[in-house]
């Protein structure tokens, strides 16, 4: 699903065209990403919403060239002017850290347990920016203060097991920001955190994004997270974007049946006493994708034609696109309130 | 908990306490204590769902294991149907007949080498049922939880999806025909659409089998949807409890207020502007004196460090909160004299 | 959440029978090693029929005949005994001395380790620290020390090696056992009121068996070499028994006269222990479920 880049506006910092990723294994081939295209400008936040088995993590990792060697990738990925799929090792190493950085779900595994937090940030700065140790130490302190860690000077000397989960995730963010990346990729960074910590981190990311004018791609399964931080949302199912648009488009007036099903499954206040609608069935096996629309077997509105025809994106006005053959026949969506 | 004439108390817990001592140093001295669960009391009526909510370190998982007798409590009583349960020997066997636990779905919740039929049927066989009968009943249970017996009985756990495994988890717990089910984060690891299916199933089974639930979760929305009453835990203690509508619409304890305010908004037009509370949930090692929440509470005063608050009523008798501000004559400036 | 955990929306085929064997077969080195070992075992078992049948029959005239002598295709040793006969009969003692200690240590060590892993706490500490004392000694040193105390003879050799192998087996079993002990399905088993001994047998044994059997098979080759070594030092099986290590010892002086002949027992030890090693590796790969994807 591509969007028109308005003339005269800034070129997008991330540009993906027809990305397809297949993971070859001994007995089968997993079609993790099946044709994804999008643009992202600096200062914009895109949230990719998908459940398990949607291919969202694979898609995110392909943007940094982090896929295993058994991955067959076609299409085009341009990040900050670099052609990621054709970049050599050196270029990729420069790209990671300077142009794009990633934060993961488990902060405890992102930090090396035998080095202090300060050491890890300083090492990155010396390596990538060529700073002196003194300058790097000063910058490390600034970074920890940027992510609102209290007593930052003391934290620099802590090891990762000495600090709490929320603090760790902030340190991971500080580490990721060390080299002023233009793009930040986040793979479910708040899923493992408590609610009170999650909201702090979401607000932090929102602030950092606007202060540093970073582009952010946030992968999550939580609609609430998307509502809080993103400008644009893409809903991913079986390796494709089934609906894209602004956050308001997707959360307030979704048109694709899967998106609607997801919203109806999301619990919120006032749903007490109602039978939950959910979505029947389970996500498809990415090694055995059906022909036609991947959601059709579970869709309440699908017909014969849906099983043999993979829908393209239909423009719905503005930047709102939905991939569904039967858009015109769908009843009006009444969100559960 | 209120006790109307028609409802009977099925489970009654008084003063349940468990401290883990930490030893350290060369002489293995006692250095401190993890006060995981400290004087927790509550009761559940037959057919009711009690939700227990809290963040990391609040002790809810320890509480679940104490109730099941997997950990021996230091003090306190557990009474089922008027009969006090001693956590050992004959009494423990009786307890486990009447109360069972559904675990969180993890890759470790089933023995990878045994079929799911064996997983369900083994415990009844150990307790004396014949192999044929146990397996026939297990097949019946599989169908009742939504998995066709002929398709799934001989499968292995790794062949099932998360939602399917969770259904088997529930079937395993029901195999011993308990009256009370403890559900410890049973839907937390599932995708939202699958979570909806399982919640519907739980409601259905409760009606079919006449069950009573103790639902433990960190997810405020799920608790609100499912529970009749709710217990809010912080650092091993109950800070607020009452009918779920009362607590959610009129949260009185500062922690409960902060927790409820931390839910991400689902409306992108009404985003959260400030985090309701700062910092991470603290660890239960050597908790603060007096009120354990005082170190993060905006209303804390000197008296809060000296006096531990008791549960006092808010409005109706059923809604109670443990806060000096609500305790007349406690010495807090906001309390009634 | 990884892409790999994607679910099947329709039934996938249930497991075929003998999955481990099926996974072993495509590995060529493993198959070659299995065939080699099988041949050696057959050679030892059928020794009376495929050789002269007289491992102790010497001849003053026919001493140290080279390989290829008519009537003695692998030559004769320093007392004139037929090498082929001695090697085949030697296979019996060497294989027993190699495999029996491993099996015994597996039963004893595995049992202790399983219990230590399940029990935890003080019982675990006592068992593991006692094992640590033995484990602190290098295995060869320990074998020699115990062997010297026990004296020579096949039974003593087997006992010595069993004692040497029990500590590492306890260690490995205990660590696997402890890991499994904390998994949810064990907690679930406890919660449903299943007694301890049944949990250990029904749930833990099967999951521990895989890693410990692989570990044990890797010890088979060590056991073989150690027993040969003990015999070589005069501590294992005494002469005139045919045992490969013993033969290496007695042929030591002849190495300048008939080098190839003298190396023959060593060659047998090498091939057997190599086969056991390769089989052990193959078994480890076959049992590693992740590699099967």
mmCIF file of C-alpha atoms in Angstrom, chain B residues 65 68 70 96 100 103-104 106 108-114 118 122-123 126-127 151 155-156 158-159 161 172 176, chain C residues 1 7-15 183-185 187-188 190-195 198 201-203 206-207 289:
data_model
loop_
_atom_site.group_PDB
_atom_site.id
_atom_site.type_symbol
_atom_site.label_atom_id
_atom_site.label_comp_id
_atom_site.label_asym_id
_atom_site.label_seq_id
_atom_site.Cartn_x
_atom_site.Cartn_y
_atom_site.Cartn_z
ATOM 1 C CA UNK B 65 0.640 -20.782 45.086
ATOM 2 C CA UNK B 68 -2.865 -24.267 46.258
ATOM 3 C CA UNK B 70 2.494 -25.368 46.509
ATOM 4 C CA UNK B 96 -6.781 -29.945 45.878
ATOM 5 C CA UNK B 100 -7.592 -26.249 41.157
ATOM 6 C CA UNK B 103 -1.603 -21.751 34.825
ATOM 7 C CA UNK B 104 -0.418 -19.107 32.440
ATOM 8 C CA UNK B 106 3.932 -20.982 28.619
ATOM 9 C CA UNK B 108 6.578 -25.153 30.064
ATOM 10 C CA UNK B 109 2.977 -25.685 31.065
ATOM 11 C CA UNK B 110 2.887 -29.168 29.595
ATOM 12 C CA UNK B 111 5.241 -32.115 29.564
ATOM 13 C CA UNK B 112 6.456 -32.026 25.955
ATOM 14 C CA UNK B 113 6.719 -35.788 25.826
ATOM 15 C CA UNK B 114 3.152 -36.641 26.731
ATOM 16 C CA UNK B 118 -2.369 -37.955 29.103
ATOM 17 C CA UNK B 122 -3.108 -38.619 34.441
ATOM 18 C CA UNK B 123 -4.120 -36.919 37.666
ATOM 19 C CA UNK B 126 -3.429 -41.313 40.068
ATOM 20 C CA UNK B 127 -6.393 -40.559 42.277
ATOM 21 C CA UNK B 151 -8.614 -34.506 16.419
ATOM 22 C CA UNK B 155 -1.585 -34.486 19.798
ATOM 23 C CA UNK B 156 1.468 -33.179 21.577
ATOM 24 C CA UNK B 158 3.950 -28.229 20.771
ATOM 25 C CA UNK B 159 1.528 -28.906 17.959
ATOM 26 C CA UNK B 161 -1.497 -22.882 19.306
ATOM 27 C CA UNK B 172 -6.705 -30.303 32.990
ATOM 28 C CA UNK B 176 -10.619 -33.304 39.145
ATOM 29 C CA UNK C 1 6.562 -13.565 19.445
ATOM 30 C CA UNK C 7 -0.389 -22.081 14.388
ATOM 31 C CA UNK C 8 -1.872 -24.714 12.165
ATOM 32 C CA UNK C 9 -5.472 -24.030 11.377
ATOM 33 C CA UNK C 10 -6.019 -27.568 10.226
ATOM 34 C CA UNK C 11 -4.770 -30.795 11.669
ATOM 35 C CA UNK C 12 -1.118 -31.486 11.134
ATOM 36 C CA UNK C 13 0.042 -35.075 10.934
ATOM 37 C CA UNK C 14 0.684 -36.654 14.310
ATOM 38 C CA UNK C 15 4.128 -37.971 15.115
ATOM 39 C CA UNK C 183 8.630 -25.738 34.899
ATOM 40 C CA UNK C 184 4.941 -25.125 35.155
ATOM 41 C CA UNK C 185 3.867 -28.621 34.273
ATOM 42 C CA UNK C 187 3.869 -27.382 39.479
ATOM 43 C CA UNK C 188 0.615 -28.363 37.808
ATOM 44 C CA UNK C 190 1.911 -31.110 42.254
ATOM 45 C CA UNK C 191 -1.211 -28.966 42.282
ATOM 46 C CA UNK C 192 -3.308 -31.883 41.074
ATOM 47 C CA UNK C 193 -2.069 -33.938 43.991
ATOM 48 C CA UNK C 194 0.233 -36.353 42.193
ATOM 49 C CA UNK C 195 2.735 -37.889 44.646
ATOM 50 C CA UNK C 198 5.047 -40.558 40.366
ATOM 51 C CA UNK C 201 8.857 -41.286 37.034
ATOM 52 C CA UNK C 202 6.074 -40.031 34.816
ATOM 53 C CA UNK C 203 7.126 -36.483 34.116
ATOM 54 C CA UNK C 206 11.329 -38.870 30.171
ATOM 55 C CA UNK C 207 12.560 -35.319 29.887
ATOM 56 C CA UNK C 289 14.171 -30.969 18.324
#
